[in-house]
């Protein structure tokens, strides 16, 4: 049955209206439709996939069916520590209990195909952590049997059609270009785009309707209950319930100023995450949590690249862990273990010097020498490329310090001390390279420590580093069924939220690769199961 809107445009009725087509929205739609519910997915842009599609696509899944020797007790112990005491025990227990069920459902009921890789948890030396198997990569998804599917799916501009594991293993030798060409010709998708394509296919098979170019701007209400969504072009999509799954607010200047503070943050997501669902939830009376938090990542400043007409933010991940680079602050000094996980290293960039009344570290730079530049890729700059204009370069460390505006003596002393210890493979100041997580991105060909090498070959180079965000992690408070709660703790009838729209179940921490998508899928699955049970 169709409903007429104020503009006279007929739109179909549905049991569930899902706002957003990332991994969370797609899984919620697929699970609900699998049980016979009528589902429509609204997507603001012309492409499906949201932030998930441009991501690495991994899922952090302790105890999954693909990892038979994991311990729930270990996962609970580890995830509780990651939450830093701020996450309710029931939330942690729900995640550990539910993520194996989510993975099993996808493997059995959808074309999603996953495999465990040897990427360590982000705090690999903590009790309960694991070096292998909790991070699940996506098998390549061949869209050739589904004409038109590849054209509907967003993909990340930084990722060739290789699995994350393939890309990591070929990082020093270069990928198999024949394989890459064959996959492109067949429309094979990998990483986050593969996960999205497989879930879109599952939705298609179950009759889920997709409405693209449909920006949700308001909720329909009957009394206290949410009964649908109004889009920017005046259409009303009626439904028994609404699942908000449209990403965070990292691209909205007003919201980031209000909640993330005064330090600029470079967003590393599709340039459409403006907090639409957050505003709708706030208007409905939702309680908010973790609004000052994001999935942080250090970002390279100044790379002249664009994505959909907006600056493309490059993550600084592997470059920090390779031998021959250091991160220095405004004083020309090291201030952190450069190889620590990208989320926590970014948190240090917000530190404040109370005596000087200024940022303790910003601006900050990754500093490296010519040997490093011609050995490893830095952002989009390949070792065979000439030094790009967005590098700061000088023939000496003193000259580099002058160009960066840092204390010359401090930078020279910092590098000299680092070099002395790098020769012995030790870092007594910050312990770089001592954990399996640190060494994951190191160079195993370099001894005695794959993460430590001298900076001694001129010229010397630097790239500026600033706080970035894969997405925000604050939003409406939810219960274990992903129902949106009021400040009094009661559910708003008919309203659910999952993914970066909602307050993150991981709290201020980040457990491992896939630690964003895993909780998003658990919340989406929980929301859909709740809707099915209540029909």
Short mmCIF file of C-alpha atoms in Angstrom, two decimals:
data_model
loop_
_atom_site.label_atom_id
_atom_site.label_comp_id
_atom_site.label_asym_id
_atom_site.label_seq_id
_atom_site.Cartn_x
_atom_site.Cartn_y
_atom_site.Cartn_z
CA UNK A 1 0.00 0.00 0.00
CA UNK A 2 1.29 3.46 -0.88
CA UNK A 3 1.06 6.58 1.21
CA UNK A 4 0.71 10.05 -0.30
CA UNK A 5 3.03 12.74 1.00
CA UNK A 6 2.41 16.44 1.29
CA UNK A 7 4.02 16.81 -2.15
CA UNK A 8 1.72 14.18 -3.63
CA UNK A 9 4.57 11.74 -4.32
CA UNK A 10 3.47 8.17 -3.50
CA UNK A 11 5.91 6.11 -1.47
CA UNK A 12 5.62 2.50 -0.34
CA UNK A 13 4.77 1.51 3.19
CA UNK A 14 7.25 -0.70 5.03
CA UNK A 15 7.60 -2.53 8.29
CA UNK A 16 11.11 -1.11 8.75
CA UNK A 17 12.69 2.04 7.35
CA UNK A 18 16.48 1.94 7.51
CA UNK A 19 18.35 5.25 7.19
CA UNK A 20 21.80 4.63 5.73
CA UNK A 21 23.31 1.88 3.59
CA UNK A 22 26.61 1.12 5.31
CA UNK A 23 27.33 -2.25 6.83
CA UNK A 24 25.06 -1.67 9.83
CA UNK A 25 22.06 -0.52 7.80
CA UNK A 26 22.44 -3.29 5.26
CA UNK A 27 22.72 -6.05 7.86
CA UNK A 28 19.69 -4.74 9.77
CA UNK A 29 17.74 -4.70 6.50
CA UNK A 30 18.84 -8.18 5.48
CA UNK A 31 18.06 -9.78 8.85
CA UNK A 32 14.64 -8.13 9.06
CA UNK A 33 13.75 -9.00 5.47
CA UNK A 34 14.95 -12.58 5.96
CA UNK A 35 12.22 -12.94 8.56
CA UNK A 36 9.58 -11.64 6.18
CA UNK A 37 9.45 -7.97 7.15
CA UNK A 38 9.07 -5.36 4.43
CA UNK A 39 12.14 -3.12 4.46
CA UNK A 40 13.16 0.06 2.64
CA UNK A 41 16.69 1.48 2.89
CA UNK A 42 17.16 5.21 2.38
CA UNK A 43 20.55 6.39 1.12
CA UNK A 44 21.39 10.08 0.87
CA UNK A 45 23.82 9.68 -2.04
CA UNK A 46 23.62 7.83 -5.33
CA UNK A 47 25.91 5.02 -4.14
CA UNK A 48 25.41 2.37 -1.46
CA UNK A 49 27.87 1.55 1.27
CA UNK A 50 28.61 4.67 3.29
CA UNK A 51 31.71 4.68 5.46
CA UNK A 52 31.92 0.87 5.43
CA UNK A 53 32.49 0.82 1.67
CA UNK A 54 35.57 3.06 1.82
CA UNK A 55 37.06 1.25 4.83
CA UNK A 56 39.27 -1.79 5.16
CA UNK A 57 36.08 -3.73 5.85
CA UNK A 58 37.49 -5.96 8.59
CA UNK A 59 35.34 -7.26 11.43
CA UNK A 60 36.73 -7.67 14.95
CA UNK A 61 35.08 -10.91 15.97
CA UNK A 62 36.36 -12.76 19.03
CA UNK A 63 35.05 -16.30 19.23
CA UNK A 64 33.77 -16.38 15.65
CA UNK A 65 33.03 -19.70 13.94
CA UNK A 66 36.26 -19.16 11.99
CA UNK A 67 38.30 -19.12 15.21
CA UNK A 68 37.59 -22.25 17.21
CA UNK A 69 40.17 -21.82 19.96
CA UNK A 70 39.27 -18.34 21.25
CA UNK A 71 38.13 -17.96 24.83
CA UNK A 72 35.05 -15.89 25.75
CA UNK A 73 36.66 -15.16 29.11
CA UNK A 74 39.78 -13.83 27.38
CA UNK A 75 37.67 -11.67 25.06
CA UNK A 76 35.68 -10.30 28.00
CA UNK A 77 38.81 -9.53 29.98
CA UNK A 78 40.42 -7.79 27.02
CA UNK A 79 37.38 -5.82 25.87
CA UNK A 80 36.63 -4.68 29.42
CA UNK A 81 40.13 -3.19 29.62
CA UNK A 82 39.67 -1.48 26.24
CA UNK A 83 36.54 0.23 27.58
CA UNK A 84 38.63 1.85 30.33
CA UNK A 85 35.96 1.21 32.95
CA UNK A 86 33.34 3.31 31.17
CA UNK A 87 31.36 0.54 29.43
CA UNK A 88 28.69 -1.39 31.30
CA UNK A 89 29.54 -5.05 31.84
CA UNK A 90 26.31 -6.11 30.13
CA UNK A 91 27.34 -4.31 26.93
CA UNK A 92 30.69 -6.10 26.81
CA UNK A 93 29.06 -9.46 27.53
CA UNK A 94 26.44 -8.86 24.83
CA UNK A 95 29.12 -8.13 22.26
CA UNK A 96 31.20 -11.18 23.05
CA UNK A 97 28.09 -13.38 23.02
CA UNK A 98 26.55 -11.93 19.87
CA UNK A 99 29.39 -11.29 17.40
CA UNK A 100 29.91 -15.05 16.74
CA UNK A 101 26.19 -15.36 15.98
CA UNK A 102 26.38 -12.38 13.61
CA UNK A 103 29.31 -13.88 11.71
CA UNK A 104 27.61 -17.27 11.53
CA UNK A 105 24.39 -15.71 10.21
CA UNK A 106 26.23 -13.83 7.48
CA UNK A 107 28.22 -16.88 6.43
CA UNK A 108 25.12 -19.08 6.31
CA UNK A 109 22.51 -16.63 5.01
CA UNK A 110 24.37 -14.17 2.77
CA UNK A 111 27.17 -14.15 0.16
CA UNK A 112 29.54 -12.59 2.73
CA UNK A 113 32.72 -14.65 2.90
CA UNK A 114 35.33 -13.97 5.58
CA UNK A 115 38.67 -15.37 6.65
CA UNK A 116 40.81 -14.78 9.75
CA UNK A 117 44.15 -13.00 9.39
CA UNK A 118 47.19 -12.66 11.60
CA UNK A 119 46.63 -9.06 12.61
CA UNK A 120 47.14 -8.69 16.36
CA UNK A 121 44.69 -6.99 18.68
CA UNK A 122 45.59 -3.32 19.15
CA UNK A 123 46.83 -3.95 22.70
CA UNK A 124 48.54 -7.23 21.92
CA UNK A 125 50.42 -7.36 25.23
CA UNK A 126 47.30 -7.06 27.41
CA UNK A 127 45.72 -10.04 29.19
CA UNK A 128 43.16 -11.71 26.93
CA UNK A 129 44.55 -10.31 23.67
CA UNK A 130 45.30 -12.43 20.61
CA UNK A 131 47.74 -12.16 17.73
CA UNK A 132 45.69 -14.16 15.23
CA UNK A 133 42.13 -14.66 14.13
CA UNK A 134 39.93 -12.07 15.77
CA UNK A 135 40.30 -9.81 12.74
CA UNK A 136 38.26 -11.14 9.80
CA UNK A 137 39.07 -10.02 6.25
CA UNK A 138 36.65 -10.22 3.30
CA UNK A 139 37.15 -12.67 0.46
CA UNK A 140 37.07 -10.94 -2.96
CA UNK A 141 33.47 -10.54 -4.13
CA UNK A 142 32.93 -11.15 -7.85
CA UNK A 143 29.99 -9.04 -9.02
CA UNK A 144 30.02 -10.36 -12.61
CA UNK A 145 27.10 -12.71 -11.90
CA UNK A 146 25.01 -9.77 -10.68
CA UNK A 147 24.92 -7.20 -13.49
CA UNK A 148 24.87 -3.62 -12.29
CA UNK A 149 25.77 -4.39 -8.67
CA UNK A 150 29.32 -3.00 -8.84
CA UNK A 151 27.99 0.29 -10.22
CA UNK A 152 25.70 0.69 -7.20
CA UNK A 153 28.45 0.31 -4.58
CA UNK A 154 30.74 3.04 -3.28
CA UNK A 155 34.42 2.16 -3.01
CA UNK A 156 37.46 3.63 -1.33
CA UNK A 157 39.80 5.62 -3.58
CA UNK A 158 42.84 4.33 -1.69
CA UNK A 159 42.21 0.60 -2.15
CA UNK A 160 43.10 -1.51 -5.21
CA UNK A 161 41.05 -4.74 -5.62
CA UNK A 162 43.13 -6.68 -3.12
CA UNK A 163 42.12 -8.12 0.21
CA UNK A 164 43.57 -6.34 3.20
CA UNK A 165 45.78 -9.35 3.83
CA UNK A 166 47.03 -9.42 0.22
CA UNK A 167 47.82 -5.73 0.32
CA UNK A 168 49.73 -6.10 3.58
CA UNK A 169 51.76 -9.07 2.37
CA UNK A 170 52.73 -7.31 -0.87
CA UNK A 171 53.60 -3.96 0.69
CA UNK A 172 57.33 -4.28 -0.02
CA UNK A 173 57.19 -6.12 -3.35
CA UNK A 174 54.16 -4.49 -4.92
CA UNK A 175 50.91 -6.27 -5.83
CA UNK A 176 50.44 -8.75 -8.66
CA UNK A 177 49.37 -6.31 -11.36
CA UNK A 178 47.92 -9.05 -13.56
CA UNK A 179 45.70 -10.14 -10.69
CA UNK A 180 44.63 -6.55 -10.07
CA UNK A 181 43.79 -6.08 -13.77
CA UNK A 182 41.77 -9.32 -13.93
CA UNK A 183 39.79 -8.38 -10.86
CA UNK A 184 39.02 -4.92 -12.19
CA UNK A 185 37.86 -6.38 -15.48
CA UNK A 186 35.48 -8.78 -13.73
CA UNK A 187 34.17 -6.21 -11.26
CA UNK A 188 35.72 -7.93 -8.25
CA UNK A 189 35.37 -5.88 -5.07
CA UNK A 190 37.47 -6.24 -1.94
CA UNK A 191 37.77 -4.92 1.62
CA UNK A 192 34.83 -2.72 2.69
CA UNK A 193 33.28 -2.61 -0.77
CA UNK A 194 33.19 -6.42 -0.83
CA UNK A 195 31.34 -6.54 2.50
CA UNK A 196 28.86 -3.96 1.26
CA UNK A 197 28.31 -5.66 -2.10
CA UNK A 198 27.65 -9.01 -0.43
CA UNK A 199 25.13 -7.47 1.96
CA UNK A 200 23.44 -5.52 -0.86
CA UNK A 201 23.12 -8.80 -2.75
CA UNK A 202 21.57 -10.40 0.34
CA UNK A 203 19.09 -7.52 0.56
CA UNK A 204 18.26 -7.77 -3.15
CA UNK A 205 17.57 -11.48 -2.77
CA UNK A 206 15.07 -10.71 -0.02
CA UNK A 207 13.21 -7.92 -1.79
CA UNK A 208 14.60 -5.00 0.19
CA UNK A 209 13.82 -1.73 -1.57
CA UNK A 210 16.56 0.88 -1.95
CA UNK A 211 15.83 4.58 -2.35
CA UNK A 212 18.99 6.49 -3.29
CA UNK A 213 19.22 10.26 -3.37
CA UNK A 214 16.91 10.22 -0.36
CA UNK A 215 18.34 12.39 2.42
CA UNK A 216 16.44 11.79 5.65
CA UNK A 217 15.78 15.01 7.56
CA UNK A 218 12.97 14.23 10.00
CA UNK A 219 11.10 11.51 11.83
CA UNK A 220 7.37 10.90 11.49
CA UNK A 221 5.63 10.57 14.85
CA UNK A 222 2.32 9.34 16.19
CA UNK A 223 2.31 10.42 19.79
CA UNK A 224 5.58 9.20 21.30
CA UNK A 225 6.08 6.52 18.66
CA UNK A 226 8.32 6.91 15.60
CA UNK A 227 6.43 5.82 12.49
CA UNK A 228 8.62 6.74 9.56
CA UNK A 229 10.99 9.19 7.93
CA UNK A 230 10.62 12.36 5.91
CA UNK A 231 13.23 13.10 3.25
CA UNK A 232 14.60 16.41 2.09
CA UNK A 233 12.53 16.30 -1.10
CA UNK A 234 9.26 15.97 0.81
CA UNK A 235 8.66 12.23 0.65
CA UNK A 236 7.31 10.36 3.66
CA UNK A 237 8.45 6.76 4.15
CA UNK A 238 6.07 5.20 6.65
CA UNK A 239 7.05 2.20 8.74
CA UNK A 240 6.45 0.40 11.97
CA UNK A 241 9.98 1.26 13.07
CA UNK A 242 13.01 3.26 11.98
CA UNK A 243 16.63 2.13 12.19
CA UNK A 244 19.11 5.01 12.10
CA UNK A 245 22.39 3.85 10.53
CA UNK A 246 23.65 6.78 8.48
CA UNK A 247 27.11 7.47 9.95
CA UNK A 248 28.53 10.10 12.24
CA UNK A 249 28.88 13.88 12.16
CA UNK A 250 32.59 14.37 11.40
CA UNK A 251 31.89 16.44 8.26
CA UNK A 252 29.56 18.93 9.94
CA UNK A 253 31.42 22.05 11.18
CA UNK A 254 28.73 23.11 13.65
CA UNK A 255 28.47 19.69 15.28
CA UNK A 256 32.22 19.11 15.42
CA UNK A 257 32.75 22.52 17.03
CA UNK A 258 30.02 21.78 19.54
CA UNK A 259 31.17 18.31 20.51
CA UNK A 260 34.74 17.53 19.39
CA UNK A 261 36.34 20.75 20.62
CA UNK A 262 38.48 23.47 19.09
CA UNK A 263 41.30 21.35 17.63
CA UNK A 264 40.52 20.81 13.93
CA UNK A 265 39.92 17.18 12.99
CA UNK A 266 40.37 15.91 9.43
CA UNK A 267 37.56 13.51 8.46
CA UNK A 268 38.58 10.32 6.67
CA UNK A 269 35.15 9.19 5.49
CA UNK A 270 32.73 9.99 2.64
CA UNK A 271 32.01 13.74 2.72
CA UNK A 272 28.32 13.27 3.52
CA UNK A 273 28.41 12.37 7.21
CA UNK A 274 26.79 15.53 8.53
CA UNK A 275 24.96 14.09 11.52
CA UNK A 276 21.51 13.93 9.90
CA UNK A 277 20.44 10.99 12.03
CA UNK A 278 21.93 12.58 15.15
CA UNK A 279 19.78 15.65 14.66
CA UNK A 280 16.68 13.51 14.15
CA UNK A 281 17.39 11.51 17.29
CA UNK A 282 17.98 14.68 19.30
CA UNK A 283 14.66 16.10 18.08
CA UNK A 284 12.98 12.90 19.23
CA UNK A 285 14.35 13.37 22.75
CA UNK A 286 17.23 10.89 22.69
CA UNK A 287 19.86 10.81 25.40
CA UNK A 288 23.38 11.32 24.07
CA UNK A 289 26.66 9.67 25.04
CA UNK A 290 30.37 9.91 24.08
CA UNK A 291 29.82 12.99 21.95
CA UNK A 292 33.44 14.15 22.35
CA UNK A 293 34.86 10.90 20.96
CA UNK A 294 35.70 9.55 17.53
CA UNK A 295 37.51 6.67 15.88
CA UNK A 296 40.75 8.64 15.80
CA UNK A 297 43.52 8.26 13.25
CA UNK A 298 46.62 10.39 12.58
CA UNK A 299 46.24 12.14 9.24
CA UNK A 300 48.74 13.53 6.76
CA UNK A 301 48.24 17.24 6.11
CA UNK A 302 48.62 18.82 2.71
CA UNK A 303 48.25 15.95 0.26
CA UNK A 304 46.55 17.51 -2.80
CA UNK A 305 43.95 14.81 -3.38
CA UNK A 306 40.16 14.98 -3.54
CA UNK A 307 37.24 12.59 -3.19
CA UNK A 308 33.88 13.76 -4.51
CA UNK A 309 35.05 17.35 -4.57
CA UNK A 310 36.37 17.39 -1.01
CA UNK A 311 39.87 16.91 0.43
CA UNK A 312 40.85 13.26 0.73
CA UNK A 313 42.43 12.49 4.09
CA UNK A 314 45.27 9.96 4.05
CA UNK A 315 45.78 7.90 7.19
CA UNK A 316 49.27 7.68 8.64
CA UNK A 317 49.46 4.06 9.75
CA UNK A 318 52.31 1.89 8.49
CA UNK A 319 54.76 4.75 7.94
CA UNK A 320 54.99 5.35 11.70
CA UNK A 321 56.04 1.78 12.40
CA UNK A 322 58.74 1.31 9.77
CA UNK A 323 62.46 1.68 10.56
CA UNK A 324 63.83 5.15 9.86
CA UNK A 325 60.98 7.45 10.87
CA UNK A 326 60.06 9.29 14.06
CA UNK A 327 57.19 11.51 15.14
CA UNK A 328 58.22 14.82 16.68
CA UNK A 329 56.18 17.59 18.22
CA UNK A 330 56.28 21.38 18.18
CA UNK A 331 59.42 21.22 20.31
CA UNK A 332 61.31 18.89 17.97
CA UNK A 333 61.06 16.00 20.43
CA UNK A 334 59.58 12.52 20.32
CA UNK A 335 56.55 12.17 22.59
CA UNK A 336 55.02 8.74 21.96
CA UNK A 337 55.63 5.22 20.72
CA UNK A 338 55.08 5.86 17.02
CA UNK A 339 53.96 2.27 16.38
CA UNK A 340 51.12 2.22 18.89
CA UNK A 341 47.64 1.77 17.41
CA UNK A 342 46.39 4.69 15.34
CA UNK A 343 43.45 5.44 17.62
CA UNK A 344 45.44 5.90 20.80
CA UNK A 345 48.38 7.70 19.22
CA UNK A 346 45.93 10.32 17.94
CA UNK A 347 44.56 10.83 21.43
CA UNK A 348 48.00 12.07 22.48
CA UNK A 349 47.80 14.83 19.87
CA UNK A 350 45.09 16.55 21.92
CA UNK A 351 47.31 16.92 25.01
CA UNK A 352 47.56 20.42 26.47
CA UNK A 353 50.53 22.12 28.12
CA UNK A 354 49.04 23.97 31.08
CA UNK A 355 52.19 25.96 31.87
CA UNK A 356 52.67 27.25 28.34
CA UNK A 357 48.92 27.43 27.72
CA UNK A 358 49.24 25.85 24.29
CA UNK A 359 48.93 22.41 22.71
CA UNK A 360 51.58 20.13 24.13
CA UNK A 361 52.49 18.58 20.78
CA UNK A 362 50.74 20.17 17.82
CA UNK A 363 51.88 20.88 15.25
CA UNK A 364 53.56 17.49 14.83
CA UNK A 365 55.55 15.92 12.01
CA UNK A 366 56.69 12.54 10.81
CA UNK A 367 60.41 12.97 10.13
CA UNK A 368 62.44 10.56 7.97
CA UNK A 369 65.52 10.46 5.79
CA UNK A 370 66.17 9.80 2.10
CA UNK A 371 66.80 6.09 2.65
CA UNK A 372 63.33 5.80 4.17
CA UNK A 373 61.76 7.82 1.36
CA UNK A 374 63.24 5.60 -1.33
CA UNK A 375 62.38 2.40 0.55
CA UNK A 376 58.78 2.89 1.67
CA UNK A 377 55.60 4.52 0.49
CA UNK A 378 54.53 7.66 2.36
CA UNK A 379 50.87 8.38 1.77
CA UNK A 380 50.41 8.25 -2.02
CA UNK A 381 54.13 8.91 -2.68
CA UNK A 382 55.83 5.73 -3.91
CA UNK A 383 59.54 5.08 -3.26
CA UNK A 384 60.25 5.51 -6.98
CA UNK A 385 58.56 8.93 -7.09
CA UNK A 386 60.50 12.15 -6.57
CA UNK A 387 59.88 13.88 -3.25
CA UNK A 388 56.48 15.59 -3.68
CA UNK A 389 55.81 19.24 -2.97
CA UNK A 390 53.85 18.42 0.18
CA UNK A 391 57.01 17.05 1.81
CA UNK A 392 59.14 19.54 3.74
CA UNK A 393 62.73 18.79 2.71
CA UNK A 394 66.16 20.07 3.69
CA UNK A 395 69.76 18.86 3.21
CA UNK A 396 70.43 18.79 6.97
CA UNK A 397 68.49 18.22 10.16
CA UNK A 398 69.24 21.80 11.17
CA UNK A 399 67.80 23.03 7.91
CA UNK A 400 64.72 20.85 8.36
CA UNK A 401 64.22 22.17 11.90
CA UNK A 402 64.39 25.73 10.60
CA UNK A 403 61.80 25.01 7.91
CA UNK A 404 59.49 23.33 10.42
CA UNK A 405 59.92 26.07 13.01
CA UNK A 406 61.14 23.72 15.75
CA UNK A 407 64.19 24.02 17.99
CA UNK A 408 67.25 22.95 15.99
CA UNK A 409 69.25 21.59 18.92
CA UNK A 410 66.24 19.63 20.21
CA UNK A 411 65.64 17.92 16.86
CA UNK A 412 69.32 17.06 16.43
CA UNK A 413 69.54 15.64 19.96
CA UNK A 414 66.31 13.71 19.45
CA UNK A 415 67.53 12.09 16.24
CA UNK A 416 70.99 11.34 17.65
CA UNK A 417 69.52 9.61 20.70
CA UNK A 418 67.05 7.66 18.58
CA UNK A 419 69.81 6.56 16.20
CA UNK A 420 72.01 5.33 19.03
CA UNK A 421 69.27 3.07 20.34
CA UNK A 422 68.01 2.06 16.89
CA UNK A 423 71.39 0.51 16.15
CA UNK A 424 70.85 -1.85 19.09
CA UNK A 425 67.17 -2.42 18.31
CA UNK A 426 65.90 -0.85 21.52
CA UNK A 427 63.74 2.13 22.42
CA UNK A 428 64.10 2.79 26.16
CA UNK A 429 62.11 6.03 25.85
CA UNK A 430 58.86 4.66 24.35
CA UNK A 431 59.41 0.90 23.78
CA UNK A 432 58.64 0.98 20.06
CA UNK A 433 58.74 -2.42 18.45
CA UNK A 434 58.37 -4.45 21.63
CA UNK A 435 54.86 -5.84 20.96
CA UNK A 436 53.47 -7.97 18.16
CA UNK A 437 51.12 -5.14 17.28
CA UNK A 438 54.03 -2.73 16.81
CA UNK A 439 55.89 -5.25 14.66
CA UNK A 440 52.89 -6.01 12.43
CA UNK A 441 53.60 -2.91 10.34
CA UNK A 442 57.37 -3.06 10.73
CA UNK A 443 59.81 -4.32 8.11
CA UNK A 444 60.69 -7.95 8.91
CA UNK A 445 63.72 -7.66 6.63
CA UNK A 446 65.26 -5.12 9.01
CA UNK A 447 67.12 -6.28 12.09
CA UNK A 448 67.43 -6.34 15.02
CA UNK A 449 64.10 -4.51 15.42
CA UNK A 450 61.70 -4.26 12.43
CA UNK A 451 60.39 -0.91 13.72
CA UNK A 452 63.67 0.88 14.50
CA UNK A 453 66.19 2.31 12.04
CA UNK A 454 68.55 5.26 11.90
CA UNK A 455 67.77 8.58 10.27
CA UNK A 456 71.15 9.39 8.73
CA UNK A 457 70.93 9.69 4.95
CA UNK A 458 70.30 13.23 3.68
CA UNK A 459 68.23 14.96 2.57
CA UNK A 460 65.77 14.84 5.43
CA UNK A 461 62.00 15.05 5.02
CA UNK A 462 58.90 15.71 7.08
CA UNK A 463 55.13 15.54 6.61
CA UNK A 464 52.77 17.31 8.94
CA UNK A 465 50.47 15.15 11.05
CA UNK A 466 47.13 16.20 12.51
CA UNK A 467 44.23 14.49 14.29
CA UNK A 468 41.88 12.70 11.90
CA UNK A 469 38.73 10.66 12.36
CA UNK A 470 37.46 7.56 10.57
CA UNK A 471 34.10 8.59 11.98
CA UNK A 472 32.61 9.90 15.20
CA UNK A 473 31.60 7.47 17.92
CA UNK A 474 29.07 9.50 19.91
CA UNK A 475 25.33 9.66 19.51
CA UNK A 476 22.06 8.40 20.93
CA UNK A 477 22.29 6.10 23.92
CA UNK A 478 20.87 2.66 23.15
CA UNK A 479 20.05 -0.54 25.00
CA UNK A 480 21.19 -4.06 24.09
CA UNK A 481 18.46 -4.24 21.42
CA UNK A 482 19.80 -0.98 19.89
CA UNK A 483 16.63 0.87 20.92
CA UNK A 484 17.22 4.59 21.34
CA UNK A 485 16.78 5.73 24.92
CA UNK A 486 15.52 8.92 26.52
CA UNK A 487 17.52 10.65 29.29
CA UNK A 488 15.35 8.71 31.72
CA UNK A 489 16.46 5.40 30.21
CA UNK A 490 13.17 4.44 28.55
CA UNK A 491 13.11 3.39 24.88
CA UNK A 492 11.62 5.74 22.30
CA UNK A 493 8.99 3.51 20.65
CA UNK A 494 9.94 2.53 17.13
CA UNK A 495 13.41 4.09 17.05
CA UNK A 496 16.67 2.16 16.78
CA UNK A 497 20.27 3.23 16.07
CA UNK A 498 23.45 1.38 15.11
CA UNK A 499 26.90 2.12 13.73
CA UNK A 500 28.58 5.50 14.02
CA UNK A 501 25.17 7.13 14.51
CA UNK A 502 25.00 5.70 18.01
CA UNK A 503 27.22 5.85 21.09
CA UNK A 504 30.00 3.30 20.62
CA UNK A 505 29.93 0.07 22.61
CA UNK A 506 33.75 0.13 22.78
CA UNK A 507 33.71 3.28 24.90
CA UNK A 508 36.78 5.48 24.48
CA UNK A 509 38.95 2.58 23.27
CA UNK A 510 39.49 0.57 20.10
CA UNK A 511 40.01 -3.20 20.45
CA UNK A 512 41.49 -4.09 17.07
CA UNK A 513 41.13 -3.86 13.33
CA UNK A 514 37.43 -4.11 12.57
CA UNK A 515 36.61 -2.65 15.97
CA UNK A 516 34.29 -0.12 14.33
CA UNK A 517 32.38 -2.48 12.02
CA UNK A 518 32.07 -5.31 14.55
CA UNK A 519 30.01 -3.34 17.09
CA UNK A 520 28.01 -1.73 14.28
CA UNK A 521 26.99 -5.18 12.99
CA UNK A 522 26.16 -6.45 16.48
CA UNK A 523 23.87 -3.49 17.09
CA UNK A 524 22.28 -3.85 13.65
CA UNK A 525 21.67 -7.56 14.17
CA UNK A 526 20.26 -6.94 17.64
CA UNK A 527 17.91 -4.25 16.31
CA UNK A 528 16.62 -6.49 13.54
CA UNK A 529 16.09 -9.45 15.87
CA UNK A 530 14.17 -7.21 18.25
CA UNK A 531 11.96 -6.00 15.41
CA UNK A 532 11.33 -9.55 14.26
CA UNK A 533 10.41 -10.65 17.79
CA UNK A 534 7.97 -7.74 18.16
CA UNK A 535 6.11 -8.15 14.88
#
